[in-house]
Amino acid sequence: LPYVPQVPPMALLGRVTATTFALERPRGVFDGHADASDSVWLAVAFANGERSLFLWQGTWGPSPQPLTHHLCRAASAAFRNPQCRAEVPLYQQLLAACSYMTLETAAAEYSCSAPSPAVLRVGGDTACGDQDRQDPCNGPLPSPGPYRVKFLLMGCRGPKAETRWSEPILLRTALSPSTIEPAPARPGSALVVIASILASLGAALAAAVLGALGAKAWGSLCHRGLGTGAFIRRSYRSHHIPPALPQPPPPGCGCSPPGLCPSA
Amino acid sequence: MAKSDDCVHILQGLLVFGNVVIGMCGIALTAECIYVVSNPHGAYPLLKATENSDIHAAAWIGIFVGLALFALSILGIIGVIKASRTLLLVYIILMLITFAFEMASCITAATHQDSLTPNVFLKQMLERYQKSEPNNNSDNEVTKTWNELMLQNHCCGVNGPSDWQEYTSAFRLTHSDADYPWPRACCVLDAKGLPVNLDGCKLGVSGYYNSNGCYDAISGPVNAHAWGVAWFGFAILCWTFCVLLGTMFYWSGIEY
């Protein structure tokens, strides 16, 4: 079938996360090829060139701890369609076989008229790897990939049709929060303005006070010498020369207003 | 002579007016700093957890500086009216000390506001939110504060829900990525507190999750407090500088 599975083009924040990804639902792709009893599987395989498989140990330290080191080269090219339902590689075999099949759904759900959400989520079943289940399930993907997927239409007697392989889908790899730099690179402009203006004001005030006190001290040191300016006022004030007292009246003149003495 | 008398009277009047303004501003500064100290905003536990509570030190200094400014302004008014050299000298020296303290408070508040970048909160959130073995009470406080923030402001993370995807976190240790690409508090919740559409929230379908970050909700009140203390103090200091210069000029012209 000429259909190519793809990640939904609309802007969904969760369409690719660290362990899951979403796919566009293939509407009407299998019409005309599928009977009522057929089921459509999704085959997931590591993309060509995937070198090794790291398993996260659950710590969020600076580097992942590799539990198993496994080469998964050309998994999608080497994928063989299973001939019957019993041969379907399961989620639990992903690490060993480098591929698995999941999302078994009836073909009728992919017809044009079926009402269903527009997006399929691969990896959404967290109860998958818990027990030793031998049923096909949709567990979270253990490594960032990249993966290739294709849809496979399986009938009672074997595979009937398949779509093309998708482009490689790379999952997210999260960074450690210790890489975050909390300090700002440079101080903000407002801080620089406040600090510089306040510093200059403070310096101006200190200089003015020192200048005024110094001038006063200098003036008091020169107080005994030939001081000039305002300090003359001080020396004048200290050695205040009272204005001349009126001359005492000549003896014998008993008149109070001067000049009105009787001539005698 | 009358002209220089007029000049002296004008200078005295200006200095009294300047001191009255300083006194009123001192009271206002005290009131504002008491408000900042006693009225912590919702994100205060986050600030405490960053061990960066400079704004509180600045506000405490501001309270005492405001009271000192009020008292010194009264002293200044008396000294100017009486033209007493000793009173004015005491006034100038004490004002200089108060000026220095207020300068420290201003610069501290401005530095504090400058240092609260989104990355500070991002790192704290990733390392402490929903930490499974909380070291001390502050980790529980951080978790509780973030939950309240995200629920009340309908926001998620610091820059957005992508924070939880871009970085590993303490939350990621206990909650798998497939089930919880971001915390449940980031989903749009109904009246009972359950997500309206859990699958839509996990996929990131708009309408079922909160796509904006909480940094604006945090930095708004924090900035308001810091700017209030810093810029008001700066304005008071500029005015005080002018009044002090006038007082020094007046002091140097007083005769014994």
JSON list of C-alpha atoms in Angstrom, two decimals, chain A residues 30-192:
[
{"chain": "A", "resi": 30, "resn": "PHE", "atom": "CA", "xyz": [-7.29, -0.49, 4.18]},
{"chain": "A", "resi": 31, "resn": "ASP", "atom": "CA", "xyz": [-10.72, -0.18, 2.61]},
{"chain": "A", "resi": 32, "resn": "GLY", "atom": "CA", "xyz": [-11.08, -2.68, -0.16]},
{"chain": "A", "resi": 33, "resn": "HIS", "atom": "CA", "xyz": [-8.34, -4.92, 1.19]},
{"chain": "A", "resi": 34, "resn": "ALA", "atom": "CA", "xyz": [-9.73, -5.84, 4.58]},
{"chain": "A", "resi": 35, "resn": "ASP", "atom": "CA", "xyz": [-12.46, -8.28, 5.59]},
{"chain": "A", "resi": 36, "resn": "ALA", "atom": "CA", "xyz": [-14.48, -7.91, 8.73]},
{"chain": "A", "resi": 37, "resn": "SER", "atom": "CA", "xyz": [-12.33, -10.32, 10.70]},
{"chain": "A", "resi": 38, "resn": "ASP", "atom": "CA", "xyz": [-8.97, -8.87, 9.79]},
{"chain": "A", "resi": 39, "resn": "SER", "atom": "CA", "xyz": [-6.89, -6.83, 12.18]},
{"chain": "A", "resi": 40, "resn": "VAL", "atom": "CA", "xyz": [-4.34, -4.14, 11.63]},
{"chain": "A", "resi": 41, "resn": "TRP", "atom": "CA", "xyz": [-1.07, -4.21, 13.51]},
{"chain": "A", "resi": 42, "resn": "LEU", "atom": "CA", "xyz": [1.61, -1.62, 13.91]},
{"chain": "A", "resi": 43, "resn": "ALA", "atom": "CA", "xyz": [5.14, -2.88, 13.46]},
{"chain": "A", "resi": 44, "resn": "VAL", "atom": "CA", "xyz": [7.82, -0.90, 15.24]},
{"chain": "A", "resi": 45, "resn": "ALA", "atom": "CA", "xyz": [11.48, -1.47, 14.49]},
{"chain": "A", "resi": 46, "resn": "PHE", "atom": "CA", "xyz": [14.69, 0.36, 15.08]},
{"chain": "A", "resi": 47, "resn": "ALA", "atom": "CA", "xyz": [15.65, 2.40, 12.08]},
{"chain": "A", "resi": 48, "resn": "ASN", "atom": "CA", "xyz": [18.58, 1.45, 9.95]},
{"chain": "A", "resi": 49, "resn": "GLY", "atom": "CA", "xyz": [21.84, 2.37, 11.50]},
{"chain": "A", "resi": 50, "resn": "GLU", "atom": "CA", "xyz": [20.71, 2.28, 15.10]},
{"chain": "A", "resi": 51, "resn": "ARG", "atom": "CA", "xyz": [23.88, 1.28, 16.82]},
{"chain": "A", "resi": 52, "resn": "SER", "atom": "CA", "xyz": [23.21, 0.47, 20.38]},
{"chain": "A", "resi": 53, "resn": "LEU", "atom": "CA", "xyz": [20.47, 0.40, 22.90]},
{"chain": "A", "resi": 54, "resn": "PHE", "atom": "CA", "xyz": [20.75, 2.11, 26.20]},
{"chain": "A", "resi": 55, "resn": "LEU", "atom": "CA", "xyz": [18.36, 1.48, 29.01]},
{"chain": "A", "resi": 56, "resn": "TRP", "atom": "CA", "xyz": [17.73, 4.25, 31.49]},
{"chain": "A", "resi": 57, "resn": "GLN", "atom": "CA", "xyz": [18.33, 3.18, 35.01]},
{"chain": "A", "resi": 58, "resn": "GLY", "atom": "CA", "xyz": [15.96, 5.74, 36.39]},
{"chain": "A", "resi": 59, "resn": "THR", "atom": "CA", "xyz": [18.54, 8.18, 37.69]},
{"chain": "A", "resi": 60, "resn": "TRP", "atom": "CA", "xyz": [18.60, 11.65, 36.33]},
{"chain": "A", "resi": 61, "resn": "GLY", "atom": "CA", "xyz": [22.28, 12.09, 36.73]},
{"chain": "A", "resi": 62, "resn": "PRO", "atom": "CA", "xyz": [24.57, 13.45, 34.10]},
{"chain": "A", "resi": 63, "resn": "SER", "atom": "CA", "xyz": [24.76, 10.33, 31.92]},
{"chain": "A", "resi": 64, "resn": "PRO", "atom": "CA", "xyz": [22.58, 7.31, 31.32]},
{"chain": "A", "resi": 65, "resn": "GLN", "atom": "CA", "xyz": [23.72, 3.99, 32.69]},
{"chain": "A", "resi": 66, "resn": "PRO", "atom": "CA", "xyz": [23.81, 1.33, 29.98]},
{"chain": "A", "resi": 67, "resn": "LEU", "atom": "CA", "xyz": [22.25, -1.88, 31.23]},
{"chain": "A", "resi": 68, "resn": "THR", "atom": "CA", "xyz": [22.47, -3.80, 28.02]},
{"chain": "A", "resi": 69, "resn": "HIS", "atom": "CA", "xyz": [24.51, -3.02, 25.00]},
{"chain": "A", "resi": 70, "resn": "HIS", "atom": "CA", "xyz": [22.91, -4.37, 21.91]},
{"chain": "A", "resi": 71, "resn": "LEU", "atom": "CA", "xyz": [23.44, -3.77, 18.27]},
{"chain": "A", "resi": 72, "resn": "CYS", "atom": "CA", "xyz": [20.25, -3.28, 16.30]},
{"chain": "A", "resi": 73, "resn": "ARG", "atom": "CA", "xyz": [21.40, -2.63, 12.82]},
{"chain": "A", "resi": 74, "resn": "ALA", "atom": "CA", "xyz": [19.03, -2.57, 9.91]},
{"chain": "A", "resi": 75, "resn": "ALA", "atom": "CA", "xyz": [16.14, -3.80, 11.99]},
{"chain": "A", "resi": 76, "resn": "SER", "atom": "CA", "xyz": [13.51, -2.35, 9.72]},
{"chain": "A", "resi": 77, "resn": "ALA", "atom": "CA", "xyz": [15.09, -3.73, 6.60]},
{"chain": "A", "resi": 78, "resn": "ALA", "atom": "CA", "xyz": [15.42, -7.16, 8.18]},
{"chain": "A", "resi": 79, "resn": "PHE", "atom": "CA", "xyz": [11.86, -7.25, 9.48]},
{"chain": "A", "resi": 80, "resn": "ARG", "atom": "CA", "xyz": [9.94, -10.31, 8.35]},
{"chain": "A", "resi": 81, "resn": "ASN", "atom": "CA", "xyz": [6.18, -10.24, 8.36]},
{"chain": "A", "resi": 82, "resn": "PRO", "atom": "CA", "xyz": [4.88, -12.95, 10.71]},
{"chain": "A", "resi": 83, "resn": "GLN", "atom": "CA", "xyz": [2.83, -15.59, 8.97]},
{"chain": "A", "resi": 84, "resn": "CYS", "atom": "CA", "xyz": [0.22, -16.02, 11.65]},
{"chain": "A", "resi": 85, "resn": "ARG", "atom": "CA", "xyz": [-0.87, -14.41, 14.85]},
{"chain": "A", "resi": 86, "resn": "ALA", "atom": "CA", "xyz": [1.16, -16.73, 17.02]},
{"chain": "A", "resi": 87, "resn": "GLU", "atom": "CA", "xyz": [4.39, -15.56, 15.43]},
{"chain": "A", "resi": 88, "resn": "VAL", "atom": "CA", "xyz": [3.81, -11.90, 16.18]},
{"chain": "A", "resi": 89, "resn": "PRO", "atom": "CA", "xyz": [6.83, -10.50, 18.01]},
{"chain": "A", "resi": 90, "resn": "LEU", "atom": "CA", "xyz": [5.69, -8.97, 21.27]},
{"chain": "A", "resi": 91, "resn": "TYR", "atom": "CA", "xyz": [6.68, -5.84, 23.15]},
{"chain": "A", "resi": 92, "resn": "GLN", "atom": "CA", "xyz": [8.75, -7.89, 25.57]},
{"chain": "A", "resi": 93, "resn": "GLN", "atom": "CA", "xyz": [10.92, -9.04, 22.69]},
{"chain": "A", "resi": 94, "resn": "LEU", "atom": "CA", "xyz": [11.80, -5.57, 21.51]},
{"chain": "A", "resi": 95, "resn": "LEU", "atom": "CA", "xyz": [15.25, -5.63, 23.00]},
{"chain": "A", "resi": 96, "resn": "ALA", "atom": "CA", "xyz": [16.08, -9.06, 21.72]},
{"chain": "A", "resi": 97, "resn": "ALA", "atom": "CA", "xyz": [14.52, -8.90, 18.28]},
{"chain": "A", "resi": 98, "resn": "CYS", "atom": "CA", "xyz": [14.90, -5.15, 17.71]},
{"chain": "A", "resi": 99, "resn": "SER", "atom": "CA", "xyz": [11.29, -4.94, 16.61]},
{"chain": "A", "resi": 100, "resn": "TYR", "atom": "CA", "xyz": [7.82, -5.75, 17.77]},
{"chain": "A", "resi": 101, "resn": "MET", "atom": "CA", "xyz": [4.20, -5.38, 16.82]},
{"chain": "A", "resi": 102, "resn": "THR", "atom": "CA", "xyz": [1.48, -3.72, 18.77]},
{"chain": "A", "resi": 103, "resn": "LEU", "atom": "CA", "xyz": [-1.75, -1.78, 18.59]},
{"chain": "A", "resi": 104, "resn": "GLU", "atom": "CA", "xyz": [-3.82, -4.64, 17.32]},
{"chain": "A", "resi": 105, "resn": "THR", "atom": "CA", "xyz": [-7.12, -3.17, 16.19]},
{"chain": "A", "resi": 106, "resn": "ALA", "atom": "CA", "xyz": [-9.96, -4.35, 14.05]},
{"chain": "A", "resi": 107, "resn": "ALA", "atom": "CA", "xyz": [-9.73, -3.17, 10.47]},
{"chain": "A", "resi": 108, "resn": "ALA", "atom": "CA", "xyz": [-13.17, -1.64, 10.70]},
{"chain": "A", "resi": 109, "resn": "GLU", "atom": "CA", "xyz": [-11.84, 1.04, 13.02]},
{"chain": "A", "resi": 110, "resn": "TYR", "atom": "CA", "xyz": [-9.62, 2.41, 10.29]},
{"chain": "A", "resi": 111, "resn": "SER", "atom": "CA", "xyz": [-12.36, 2.82, 7.75]},
{"chain": "A", "resi": 112, "resn": "CYS", "atom": "CA", "xyz": [-13.42, 6.22, 6.59]},
{"chain": "A", "resi": 113, "resn": "SER", "atom": "CA", "xyz": [-16.66, 6.28, 8.45]},
{"chain": "A", "resi": 114, "resn": "ALA", "atom": "CA", "xyz": [-15.43, 5.19, 11.87]},
{"chain": "A", "resi": 115, "resn": "PRO", "atom": "CA", "xyz": [-15.63, 7.94, 14.46]},
{"chain": "A", "resi": 116, "resn": "SER", "atom": "CA", "xyz": [-12.42, 7.87, 16.43]},
{"chain": "A", "resi": 117, "resn": "PRO", "atom": "CA", "xyz": [-9.65, 10.19, 17.57]},
{"chain": "A", "resi": 118, "resn": "ALA", "atom": "CA", "xyz": [-7.36, 11.38, 14.83]},
{"chain": "A", "resi": 119, "resn": "VAL", "atom": "CA", "xyz": [-4.21, 10.28, 16.57]},
{"chain": "A", "resi": 120, "resn": "LEU", "atom": "CA", "xyz": [-2.77, 6.99, 17.76]},
{"chain": "A", "resi": 121, "resn": "ARG", "atom": "CA", "xyz": [-0.41, 6.91, 20.69]},
{"chain": "A", "resi": 122, "resn": "VAL", "atom": "CA", "xyz": [2.41, 4.38, 20.72]},
{"chain": "A", "resi": 123, "resn": "GLY", "atom": "CA", "xyz": [3.76, 3.59, 24.14]},
{"chain": "A", "resi": 124, "resn": "GLY", "atom": "CA", "xyz": [0.87, 4.71, 26.24]},
{"chain": "A", "resi": 125, "resn": "ASP", "atom": "CA", "xyz": [0.25, 1.55, 28.25]},
{"chain": "A", "resi": 126, "resn": "THR", "atom": "CA", "xyz": [2.45, 1.64, 31.31]},
{"chain": "A", "resi": 127, "resn": "ALA", "atom": "CA", "xyz": [1.07, -1.62, 32.69]},
{"chain": "A", "resi": 128, "resn": "CYS", "atom": "CA", "xyz": [2.66, -3.42, 29.80]},
{"chain": "A", "resi": 129, "resn": "GLY", "atom": "CA", "xyz": [6.03, -4.56, 30.99]},
{"chain": "A", "resi": 130, "resn": "ASP", "atom": "CA", "xyz": [4.88, -5.38, 34.48]},
{"chain": "A", "resi": 131, "resn": "GLN", "atom": "CA", "xyz": [4.03, -9.03, 34.56]},
{"chain": "A", "resi": 132, "resn": "ASP", "atom": "CA", "xyz": [5.22, -11.69, 32.24]},
{"chain": "A", "resi": 133, "resn": "ARG", "atom": "CA", "xyz": [2.32, -11.13, 29.93]},
{"chain": "A", "resi": 134, "resn": "GLN", "atom": "CA", "xyz": [2.39, -12.88, 26.65]},
{"chain": "A", "resi": 135, "resn": "ASP", "atom": "CA", "xyz": [-0.25, -10.70, 25.09]},
{"chain": "A", "resi": 136, "resn": "PRO", "atom": "CA", "xyz": [0.71, -8.02, 22.67]},
{"chain": "A", "resi": 137, "resn": "CYS", "atom": "CA", "xyz": [0.60, -4.67, 24.43]},
{"chain": "A", "resi": 138, "resn": "ASN", "atom": "CA", "xyz": [1.63, -1.12, 23.85]},
{"chain": "A", "resi": 139, "resn": "GLY", "atom": "CA", "xyz": [4.37, -0.40, 26.33]},
{"chain": "A", "resi": 140, "resn": "PRO", "atom": "CA", "xyz": [6.58, 2.66, 26.61]},
{"chain": "A", "resi": 141, "resn": "LEU", "atom": "CA", "xyz": [9.60, 2.63, 24.35]},
{"chain": "A", "resi": 142, "resn": "PRO", "atom": "CA", "xyz": [12.82, 2.03, 26.20]},
{"chain": "A", "resi": 143, "resn": "SER", "atom": "CA", "xyz": [15.20, 4.10, 24.14]},
{"chain": "A", "resi": 144, "resn": "PRO", "atom": "CA", "xyz": [15.07, 7.28, 22.08]},
{"chain": "A", "resi": 145, "resn": "GLY", "atom": "CA", "xyz": [15.30, 5.29, 18.84]},
{"chain": "A", "resi": 146, "resn": "PRO", "atom": "CA", "xyz": [15.06, 6.35, 16.05]},
{"chain": "A", "resi": 147, "resn": "TYR", "atom": "CA", "xyz": [12.23, 4.03, 15.06]},
{"chain": "A", "resi": 148, "resn": "ARG", "atom": "CA", "xyz": [10.43, 3.20, 11.85]},
{"chain": "A", "resi": 149, "resn": "VAL", "atom": "CA", "xyz": [6.84, 1.98, 11.81]},
{"chain": "A", "resi": 150, "resn": "LYS", "atom": "CA", "xyz": [4.50, 0.42, 9.31]},
{"chain": "A", "resi": 151, "resn": "PHE", "atom": "CA", "xyz": [0.96, -0.87, 9.41]},
{"chain": "A", "resi": 152, "resn": "LEU", "atom": "CA", "xyz": [0.35, -4.52, 8.65]},
{"chain": "A", "resi": 153, "resn": "LEU", "atom": "CA", "xyz": [-3.04, -5.96, 7.74]},
{"chain": "A", "resi": 154, "resn": "MET", "atom": "CA", "xyz": [-3.21, -9.52, 9.03]},
{"chain": "A", "resi": 155, "resn": "GLY", "atom": "CA", "xyz": [-5.91, -11.99, 8.07]},
{"chain": "A", "resi": 156, "resn": "CYS", "atom": "CA", "xyz": [-6.58, -15.50, 9.34]},
{"chain": "A", "resi": 157, "resn": "ARG", "atom": "CA", "xyz": [-4.02, -16.97, 7.03]},
{"chain": "A", "resi": 158, "resn": "GLY", "atom": "CA", "xyz": [-1.33, -14.40, 7.23]},
{"chain": "A", "resi": 159, "resn": "PRO", "atom": "CA", "xyz": [-0.44, -10.88, 6.23]},
{"chain": "A", "resi": 160, "resn": "LYS", "atom": "CA", "xyz": [-2.61, -9.43, 3.52]},
{"chain": "A", "resi": 161, "resn": "ALA", "atom": "CA", "xyz": [-1.29, -5.94, 3.00]},
{"chain": "A", "resi": 162, "resn": "GLU", "atom": "CA", "xyz": [1.21, -3.56, 4.44]},
{"chain": "A", "resi": 163, "resn": "THR", "atom": "CA", "xyz": [2.00, 0.13, 4.21]},
{"chain": "A", "resi": 164, "resn": "ARG", "atom": "CA", "xyz": [5.42, 1.57, 3.57]},
{"chain": "A", "resi": 165, "resn": "TRP", "atom": "CA", "xyz": [7.92, 2.16, 6.35]},
{"chain": "A", "resi": 166, "resn": "SER", "atom": "CA", "xyz": [7.76, 5.60, 7.87]},
{"chain": "A", "resi": 167, "resn": "GLU", "atom": "CA", "xyz": [10.57, 8.08, 8.15]},
{"chain": "A", "resi": 168, "resn": "PRO", "atom": "CA", "xyz": [12.77, 7.57, 11.24]},
{"chain": "A", "resi": 169, "resn": "ILE", "atom": "CA", "xyz": [11.09, 8.92, 14.35]},
{"chain": "A", "resi": 170, "resn": "LEU", "atom": "CA", "xyz": [13.51, 10.12, 16.99]},
{"chain": "A", "resi": 171, "resn": "LEU", "atom": "CA", "xyz": [12.24, 10.46, 20.53]},
{"chain": "A", "resi": 172, "resn": "ARG", "atom": "CA", "xyz": [13.25, 13.19, 22.95]},
{"chain": "A", "resi": 173, "resn": "THR", "atom": "CA", "xyz": [16.27, 12.96, 25.17]},
{"chain": "A", "resi": 174, "resn": "ALA", "atom": "CA", "xyz": [16.01, 14.99, 28.35]},
{"chain": "A", "resi": 175, "resn": "LEU", "atom": "CA", "xyz": [18.89, 17.01, 29.75]},
{"chain": "A", "resi": 176, "resn": "SER", "atom": "CA", "xyz": [19.89, 17.09, 33.36]},
{"chain": "A", "resi": 177, "resn": "PRO", "atom": "CA", "xyz": [18.82, 20.18, 35.32]},
{"chain": "A", "resi": 178, "resn": "SER", "atom": "CA", "xyz": [22.38, 20.65, 36.50]},
{"chain": "A", "resi": 179, "resn": "THR", "atom": "CA", "xyz": [23.07, 22.11, 33.06]},
{"chain": "A", "resi": 180, "resn": "ILE", "atom": "CA", "xyz": [20.84, 25.07, 33.82]},
{"chain": "A", "resi": 181, "resn": "GLU", "atom": "CA", "xyz": [22.72, 28.26, 34.61]},
{"chain": "A", "resi": 182, "resn": "PRO", "atom": "CA", "xyz": [20.68, 30.21, 37.15]},
{"chain": "A", "resi": 183, "resn": "ALA", "atom": "CA", "xyz": [22.78, 33.36, 37.34]},
{"chain": "A", "resi": 184, "resn": "PRO", "atom": "CA", "xyz": [22.18, 36.15, 34.82]},
{"chain": "A", "resi": 185, "resn": "ALA", "atom": "CA", "xyz": [25.04, 36.92, 32.51]},
{"chain": "A", "resi": 186, "resn": "ARG", "atom": "CA", "xyz": [25.14, 40.67, 33.14]},
{"chain": "A", "resi": 187, "resn": "PRO", "atom": "CA", "xyz": [23.43, 42.92, 35.66]},
{"chain": "A", "resi": 188, "resn": "GLY", "atom": "CA", "xyz": [20.33, 44.62, 34.36]},
{"chain": "A", "resi": 189, "resn": "SER", "atom": "CA", "xyz": [20.42, 48.19, 33.13]},
{"chain": "A", "resi": 190, "resn": "ALA", "atom": "CA", "xyz": [18.18, 49.47, 35.93]},
{"chain": "A", "resi": 191, "resn": "LEU", "atom": "CA", "xyz": [20.55, 48.12, 38.57]},
{"chain": "A", "resi": 192, "resn": "VAL", "atom": "CA", "xyz": [23.51, 49.82, 36.89]}
]
